[in-house]
PDB file of C-alpha atoms in Angstrom:
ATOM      1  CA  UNK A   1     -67.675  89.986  -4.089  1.00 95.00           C
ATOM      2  CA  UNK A   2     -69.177  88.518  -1.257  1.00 97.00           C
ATOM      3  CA  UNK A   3     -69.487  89.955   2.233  1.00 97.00           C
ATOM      4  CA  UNK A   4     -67.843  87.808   4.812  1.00 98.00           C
ATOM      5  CA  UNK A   5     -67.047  88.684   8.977  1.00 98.00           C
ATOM      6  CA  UNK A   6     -63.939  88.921  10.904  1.00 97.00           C
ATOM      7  CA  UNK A   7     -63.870  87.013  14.040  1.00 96.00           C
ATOM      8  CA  UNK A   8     -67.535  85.548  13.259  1.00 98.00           C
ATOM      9  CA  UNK A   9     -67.907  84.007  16.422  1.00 98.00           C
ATOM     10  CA  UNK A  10     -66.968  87.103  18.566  1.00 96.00           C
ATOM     11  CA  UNK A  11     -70.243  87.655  19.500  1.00 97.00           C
ATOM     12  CA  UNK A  12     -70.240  85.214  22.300  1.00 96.00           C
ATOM     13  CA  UNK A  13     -69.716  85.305  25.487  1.00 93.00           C
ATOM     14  CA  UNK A  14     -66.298  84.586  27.055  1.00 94.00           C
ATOM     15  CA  UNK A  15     -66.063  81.349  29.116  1.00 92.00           C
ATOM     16  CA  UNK A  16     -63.956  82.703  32.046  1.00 86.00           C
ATOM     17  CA  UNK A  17     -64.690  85.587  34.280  1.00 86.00           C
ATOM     18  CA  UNK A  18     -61.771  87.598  33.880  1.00 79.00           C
ATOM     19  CA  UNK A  19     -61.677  87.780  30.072  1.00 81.00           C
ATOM     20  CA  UNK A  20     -65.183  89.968  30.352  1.00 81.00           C
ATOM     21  CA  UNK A  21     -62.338  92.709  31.071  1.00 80.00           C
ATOM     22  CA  UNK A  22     -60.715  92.348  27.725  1.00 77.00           C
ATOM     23  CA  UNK A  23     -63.789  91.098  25.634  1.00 81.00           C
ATOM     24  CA  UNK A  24     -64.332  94.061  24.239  1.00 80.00           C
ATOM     25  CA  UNK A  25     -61.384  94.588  22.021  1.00 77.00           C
ATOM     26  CA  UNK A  26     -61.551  91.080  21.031  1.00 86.00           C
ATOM     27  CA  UNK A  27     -65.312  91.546  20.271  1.00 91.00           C
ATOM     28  CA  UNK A  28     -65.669  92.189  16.125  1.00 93.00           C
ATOM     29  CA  UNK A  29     -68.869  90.842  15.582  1.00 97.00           C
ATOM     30  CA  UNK A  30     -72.678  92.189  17.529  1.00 96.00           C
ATOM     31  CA  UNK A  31     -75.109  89.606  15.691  1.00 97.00           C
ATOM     32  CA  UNK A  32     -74.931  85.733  16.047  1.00 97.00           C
ATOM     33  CA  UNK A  33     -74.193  83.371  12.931  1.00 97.00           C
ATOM     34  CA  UNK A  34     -78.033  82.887  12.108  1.00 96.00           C
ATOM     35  CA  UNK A  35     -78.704  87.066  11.806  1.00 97.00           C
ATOM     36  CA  UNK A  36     -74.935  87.188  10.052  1.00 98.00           C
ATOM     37  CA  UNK A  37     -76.702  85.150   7.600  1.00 97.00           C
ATOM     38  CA  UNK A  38     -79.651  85.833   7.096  1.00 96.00           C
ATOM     39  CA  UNK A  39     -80.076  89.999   7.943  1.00 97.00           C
ATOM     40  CA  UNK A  40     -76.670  91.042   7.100  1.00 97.00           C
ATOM     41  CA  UNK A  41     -75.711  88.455   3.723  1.00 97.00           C
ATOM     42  CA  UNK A  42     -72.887  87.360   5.356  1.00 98.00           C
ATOM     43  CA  UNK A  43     -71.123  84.042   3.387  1.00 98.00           C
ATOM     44  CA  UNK A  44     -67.494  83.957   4.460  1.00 98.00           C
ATOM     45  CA  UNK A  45     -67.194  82.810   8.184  1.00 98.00           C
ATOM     46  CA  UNK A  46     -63.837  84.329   9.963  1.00 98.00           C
ATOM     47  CA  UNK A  47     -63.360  81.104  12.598  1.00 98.00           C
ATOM     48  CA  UNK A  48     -60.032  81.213  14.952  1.00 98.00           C
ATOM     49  CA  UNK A  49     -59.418  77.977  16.716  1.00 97.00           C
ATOM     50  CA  UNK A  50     -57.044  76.510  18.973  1.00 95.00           C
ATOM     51  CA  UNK A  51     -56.564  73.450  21.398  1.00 95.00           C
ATOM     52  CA  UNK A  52     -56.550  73.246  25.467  1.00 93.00           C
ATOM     53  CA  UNK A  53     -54.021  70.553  27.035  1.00 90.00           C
ATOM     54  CA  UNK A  54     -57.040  67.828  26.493  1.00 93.00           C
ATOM     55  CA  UNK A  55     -57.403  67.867  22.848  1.00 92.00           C
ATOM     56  CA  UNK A  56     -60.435  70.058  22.811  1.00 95.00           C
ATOM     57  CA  UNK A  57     -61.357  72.278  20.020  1.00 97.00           C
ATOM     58  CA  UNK A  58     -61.723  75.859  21.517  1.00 97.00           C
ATOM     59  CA  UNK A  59     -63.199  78.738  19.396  1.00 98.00           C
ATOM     60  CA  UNK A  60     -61.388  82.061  20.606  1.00 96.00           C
ATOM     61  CA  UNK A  61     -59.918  85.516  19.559  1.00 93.00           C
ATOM     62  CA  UNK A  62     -56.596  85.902  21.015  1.00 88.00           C
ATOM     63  CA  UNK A  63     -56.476  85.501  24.705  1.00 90.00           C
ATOM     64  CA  UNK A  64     -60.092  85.338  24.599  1.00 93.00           C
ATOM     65  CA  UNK A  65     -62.099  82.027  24.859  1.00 95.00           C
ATOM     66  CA  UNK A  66     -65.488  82.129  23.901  1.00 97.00           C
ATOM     67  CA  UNK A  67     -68.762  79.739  25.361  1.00 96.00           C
ATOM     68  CA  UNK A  68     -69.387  77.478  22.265  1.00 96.00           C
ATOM     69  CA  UNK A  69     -68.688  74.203  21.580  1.00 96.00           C
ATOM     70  CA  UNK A  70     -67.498  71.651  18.829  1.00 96.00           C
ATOM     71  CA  UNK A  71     -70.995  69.984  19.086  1.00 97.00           C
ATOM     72  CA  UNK A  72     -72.005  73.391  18.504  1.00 97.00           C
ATOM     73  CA  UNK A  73     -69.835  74.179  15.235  1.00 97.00           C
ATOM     74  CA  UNK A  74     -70.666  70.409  13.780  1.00 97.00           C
ATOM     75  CA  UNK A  75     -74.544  71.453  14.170  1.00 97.00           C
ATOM     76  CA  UNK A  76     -73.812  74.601  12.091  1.00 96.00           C
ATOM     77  CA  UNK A  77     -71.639  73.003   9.494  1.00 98.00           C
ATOM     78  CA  UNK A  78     -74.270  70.300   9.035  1.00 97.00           C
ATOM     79  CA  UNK A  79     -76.596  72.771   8.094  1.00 96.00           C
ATOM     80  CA  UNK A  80     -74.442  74.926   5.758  1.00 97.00           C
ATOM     81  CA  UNK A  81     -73.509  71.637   4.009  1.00 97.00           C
ATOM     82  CA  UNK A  82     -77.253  70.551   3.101  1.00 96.00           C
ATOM     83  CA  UNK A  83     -77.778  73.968   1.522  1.00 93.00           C
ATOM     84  CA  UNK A  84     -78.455  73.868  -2.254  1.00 91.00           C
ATOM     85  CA  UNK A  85     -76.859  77.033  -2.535  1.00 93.00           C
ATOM     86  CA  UNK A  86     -73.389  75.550  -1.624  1.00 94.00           C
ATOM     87  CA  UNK A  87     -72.854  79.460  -1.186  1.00 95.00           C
ATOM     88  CA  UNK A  88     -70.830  79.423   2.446  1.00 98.00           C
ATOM     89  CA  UNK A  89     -67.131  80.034   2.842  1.00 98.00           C
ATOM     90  CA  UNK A  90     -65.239  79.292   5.839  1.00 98.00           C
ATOM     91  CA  UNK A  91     -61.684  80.846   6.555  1.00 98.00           C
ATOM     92  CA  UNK A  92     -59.858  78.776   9.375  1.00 98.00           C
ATOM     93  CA  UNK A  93     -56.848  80.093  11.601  1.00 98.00           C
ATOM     94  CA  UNK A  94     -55.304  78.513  14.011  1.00 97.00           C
ATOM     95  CA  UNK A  95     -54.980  81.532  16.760  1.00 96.00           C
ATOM     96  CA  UNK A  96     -51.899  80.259  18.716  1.00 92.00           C
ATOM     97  CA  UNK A  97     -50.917  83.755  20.625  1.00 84.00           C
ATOM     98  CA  UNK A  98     -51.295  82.061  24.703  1.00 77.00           C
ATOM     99  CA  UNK A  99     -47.819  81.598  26.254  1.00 80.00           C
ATOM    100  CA  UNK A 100     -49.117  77.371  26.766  1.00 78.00           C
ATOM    101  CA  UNK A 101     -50.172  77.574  23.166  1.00 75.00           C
ATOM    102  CA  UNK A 102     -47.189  78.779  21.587  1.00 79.00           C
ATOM    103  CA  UNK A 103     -45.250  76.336  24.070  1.00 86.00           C
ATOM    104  CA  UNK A 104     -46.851  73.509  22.443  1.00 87.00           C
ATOM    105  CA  UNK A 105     -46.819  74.847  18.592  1.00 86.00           C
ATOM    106  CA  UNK A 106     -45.983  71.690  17.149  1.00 91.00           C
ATOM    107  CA  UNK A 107     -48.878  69.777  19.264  1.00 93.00           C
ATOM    108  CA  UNK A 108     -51.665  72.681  17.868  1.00 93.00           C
ATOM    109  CA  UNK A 109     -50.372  72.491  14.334  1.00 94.00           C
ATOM    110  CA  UNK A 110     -50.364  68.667  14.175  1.00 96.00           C
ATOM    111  CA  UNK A 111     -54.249  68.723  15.929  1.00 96.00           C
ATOM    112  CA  UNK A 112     -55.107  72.260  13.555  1.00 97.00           C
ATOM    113  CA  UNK A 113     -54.263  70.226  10.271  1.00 97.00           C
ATOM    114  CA  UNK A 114     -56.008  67.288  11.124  1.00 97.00           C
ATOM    115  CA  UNK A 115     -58.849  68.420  11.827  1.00 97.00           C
ATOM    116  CA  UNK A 116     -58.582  70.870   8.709  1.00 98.00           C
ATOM    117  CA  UNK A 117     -58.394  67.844   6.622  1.00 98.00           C
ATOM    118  CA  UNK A 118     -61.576  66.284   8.413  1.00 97.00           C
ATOM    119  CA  UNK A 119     -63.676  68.882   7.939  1.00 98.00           C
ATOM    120  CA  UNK A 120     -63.044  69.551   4.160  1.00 96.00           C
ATOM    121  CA  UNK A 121     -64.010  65.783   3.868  1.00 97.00           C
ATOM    122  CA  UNK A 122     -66.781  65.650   5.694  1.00 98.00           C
ATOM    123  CA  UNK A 123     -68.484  68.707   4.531  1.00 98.00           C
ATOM    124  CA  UNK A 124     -67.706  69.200   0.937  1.00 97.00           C
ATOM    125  CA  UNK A 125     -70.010  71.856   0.208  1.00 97.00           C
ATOM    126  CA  UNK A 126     -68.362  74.553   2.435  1.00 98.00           C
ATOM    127  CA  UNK A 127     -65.141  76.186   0.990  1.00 98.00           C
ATOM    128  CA  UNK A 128     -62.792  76.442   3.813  1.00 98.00           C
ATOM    129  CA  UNK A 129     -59.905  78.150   3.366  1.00 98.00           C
ATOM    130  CA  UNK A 130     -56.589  79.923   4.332  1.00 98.00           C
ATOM    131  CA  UNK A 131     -55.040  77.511   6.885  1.00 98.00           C
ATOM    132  CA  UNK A 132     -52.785  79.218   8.730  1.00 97.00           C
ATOM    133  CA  UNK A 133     -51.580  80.902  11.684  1.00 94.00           C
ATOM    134  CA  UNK A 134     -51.905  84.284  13.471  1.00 92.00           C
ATOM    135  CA  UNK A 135     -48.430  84.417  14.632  1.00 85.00           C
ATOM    136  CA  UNK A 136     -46.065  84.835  11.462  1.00 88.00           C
ATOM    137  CA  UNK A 137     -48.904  83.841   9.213  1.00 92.00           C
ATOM    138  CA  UNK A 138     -47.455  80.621   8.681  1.00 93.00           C
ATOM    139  CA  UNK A 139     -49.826  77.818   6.373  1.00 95.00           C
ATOM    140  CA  UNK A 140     -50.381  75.247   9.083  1.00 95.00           C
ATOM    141  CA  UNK A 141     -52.644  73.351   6.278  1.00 97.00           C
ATOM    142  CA  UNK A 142     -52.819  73.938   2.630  1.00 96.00           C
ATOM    143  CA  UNK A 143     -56.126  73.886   1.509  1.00 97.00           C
ATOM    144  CA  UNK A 144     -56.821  73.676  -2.298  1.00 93.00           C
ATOM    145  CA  UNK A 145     -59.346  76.336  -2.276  1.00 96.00           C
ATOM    146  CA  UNK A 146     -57.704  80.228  -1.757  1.00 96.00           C
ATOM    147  CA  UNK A 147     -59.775  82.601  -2.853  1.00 98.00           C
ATOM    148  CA  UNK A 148     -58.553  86.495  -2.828  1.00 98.00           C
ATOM    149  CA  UNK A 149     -59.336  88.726   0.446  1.00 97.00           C
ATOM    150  CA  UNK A 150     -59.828  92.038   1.627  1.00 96.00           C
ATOM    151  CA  UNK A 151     -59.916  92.671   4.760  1.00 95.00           C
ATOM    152  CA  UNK A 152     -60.813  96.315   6.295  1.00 92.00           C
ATOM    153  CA  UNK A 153     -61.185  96.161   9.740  1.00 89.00           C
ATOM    154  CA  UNK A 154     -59.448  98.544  12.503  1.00 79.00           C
ATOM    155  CA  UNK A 155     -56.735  95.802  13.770  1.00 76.00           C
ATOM    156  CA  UNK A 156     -55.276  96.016  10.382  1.00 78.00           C
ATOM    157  CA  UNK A 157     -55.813  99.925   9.343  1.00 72.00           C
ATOM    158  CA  UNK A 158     -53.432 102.311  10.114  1.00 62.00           C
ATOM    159  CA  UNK A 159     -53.698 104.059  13.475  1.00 62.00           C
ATOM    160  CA  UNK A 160     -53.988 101.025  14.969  1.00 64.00           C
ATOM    161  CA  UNK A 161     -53.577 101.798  18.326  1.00 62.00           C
ATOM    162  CA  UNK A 162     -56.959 103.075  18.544  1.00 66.00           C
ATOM    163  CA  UNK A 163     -58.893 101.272  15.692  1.00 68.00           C
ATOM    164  CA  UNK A 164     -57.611  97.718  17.680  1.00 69.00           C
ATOM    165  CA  UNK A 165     -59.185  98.386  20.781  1.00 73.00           C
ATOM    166  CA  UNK A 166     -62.104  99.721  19.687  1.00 78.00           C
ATOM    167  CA  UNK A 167     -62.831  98.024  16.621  1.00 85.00           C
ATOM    168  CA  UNK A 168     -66.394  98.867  16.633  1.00 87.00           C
ATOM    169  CA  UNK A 169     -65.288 102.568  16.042  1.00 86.00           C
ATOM    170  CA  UNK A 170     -63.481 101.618  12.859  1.00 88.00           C
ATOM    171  CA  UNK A 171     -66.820  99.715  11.678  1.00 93.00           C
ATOM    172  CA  UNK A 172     -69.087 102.941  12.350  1.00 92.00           C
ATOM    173  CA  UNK A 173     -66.822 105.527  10.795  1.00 90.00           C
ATOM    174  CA  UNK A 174     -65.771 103.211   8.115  1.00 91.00           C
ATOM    175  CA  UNK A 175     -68.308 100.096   7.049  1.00 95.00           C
ATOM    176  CA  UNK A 176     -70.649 101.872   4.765  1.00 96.00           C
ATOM    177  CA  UNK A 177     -68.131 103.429   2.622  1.00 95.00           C
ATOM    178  CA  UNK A 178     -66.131 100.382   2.277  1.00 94.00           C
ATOM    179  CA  UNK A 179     -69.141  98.280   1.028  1.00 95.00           C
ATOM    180  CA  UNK A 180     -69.962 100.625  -1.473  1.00 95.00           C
ATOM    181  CA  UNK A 181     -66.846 100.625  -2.918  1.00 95.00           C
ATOM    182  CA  UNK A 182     -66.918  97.255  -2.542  1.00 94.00           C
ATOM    183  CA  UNK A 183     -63.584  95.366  -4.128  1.00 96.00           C
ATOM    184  CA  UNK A 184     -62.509  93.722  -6.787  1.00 97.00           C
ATOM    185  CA  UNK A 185     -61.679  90.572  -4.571  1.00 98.00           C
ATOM    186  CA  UNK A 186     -63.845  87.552  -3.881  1.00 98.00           C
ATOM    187  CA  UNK A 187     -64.021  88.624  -0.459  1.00 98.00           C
ATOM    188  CA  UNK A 188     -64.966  91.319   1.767  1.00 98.00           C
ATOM    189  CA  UNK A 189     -63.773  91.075   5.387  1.00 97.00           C
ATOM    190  CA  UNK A 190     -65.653  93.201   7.709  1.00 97.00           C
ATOM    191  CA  UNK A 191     -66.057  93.345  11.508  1.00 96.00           C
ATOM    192  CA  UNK A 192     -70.059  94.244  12.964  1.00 97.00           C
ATOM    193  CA  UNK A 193     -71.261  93.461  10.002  1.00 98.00           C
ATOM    194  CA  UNK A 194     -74.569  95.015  10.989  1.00 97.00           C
ATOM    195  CA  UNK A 195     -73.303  98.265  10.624  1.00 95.00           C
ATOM    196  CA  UNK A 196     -73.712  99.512   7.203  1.00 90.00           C
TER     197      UNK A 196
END
């Protein structure tokens, strides 16, 4: 079993004023990528994507658009695809939820596969994985790799309602028990994953 985090890139700051208001129920994760890593073992990557009217990759949670950029992501692949280790696992999902987004499904799918496909090529070491969509949970690309998951985090608990916008609750009342148990999956799916 390996330890991975949901929403990985939650951390960040959103890129428009008004979605500071919301930010924290989208926020699952307190520690950047390199301290996911390296403090916390962290080695499956949760990564929700979608696309703006230009073509741009955008790296969000929900409504939520966060301050980081493709140049950004390439930088980080590139250096989980020199690693010996070839230990890092990335789950991609193409988070289509926006009311332009959804408008334009068959634009994001076509641009989400694509770019699926480049970035198994390009960076063979990394598993990536899952493919699909929030909405319906519909493959949008079919990667070879799919390993098993489980994911315990409040959005997906029961009592919802509260664990959802406060997922950080869920993590403190929850996380260390649910490590040590552990699973009996490849992969554990936890949000603040520096909260043990």
């Amino acid at each position: 079993m390996i330890i991975g985090s949901h929403n990985s890139l939650s951390y960040l700051c959103p890129k428009k004023w008004w979605m500071h208001f919301i930010a924290f129920t989208a926020m699952c994760q307190r520690e950047n990528i390199s301290r996911q890593f390296w403090f916390h073992n962290v080695r499956c990557f949760d990564i929700h994507i979608r696309y703006d009217e230009k073509g741009n990759m955008l790296f969000v949670h929900g409504p939520v658009v966060y301050r980081f950029t493709t140049e950004e992501f390439v930088e980080w692949l590139e250096w989980f695809n020199q690693r010996e280790e070839k230990d890092v696992e990335i789950r991609l999902i193409l988070d289509v939820r926006t009311k332009w987004a959804m408008e334009h499904y068959d634009y994001q799918r076509a641009r989400f596969a694509t770019a699926c496909k480049a970035l198994e090529t390009r960076y063979p070491n990394i598993k990536f994985w899952c493919g699909r969509m929030v909405k319906g949970w519909k493959v949008a690309y079919d990667f070879d790799y799919e390993p098993t998951c489980e994911e315990l985090y409040g959005s997906v608990m029961k009592r919802k309602w509260l664990w959802a916008w406060f997922p950080w609750l869920y993590a403190v009342t929850h996380n260390k028990k649910n490590i040590k148990k552990g699973t009996d999956r490849d992969i554990l799916l936890i949000d603040y994953v520096n909260i043990k």
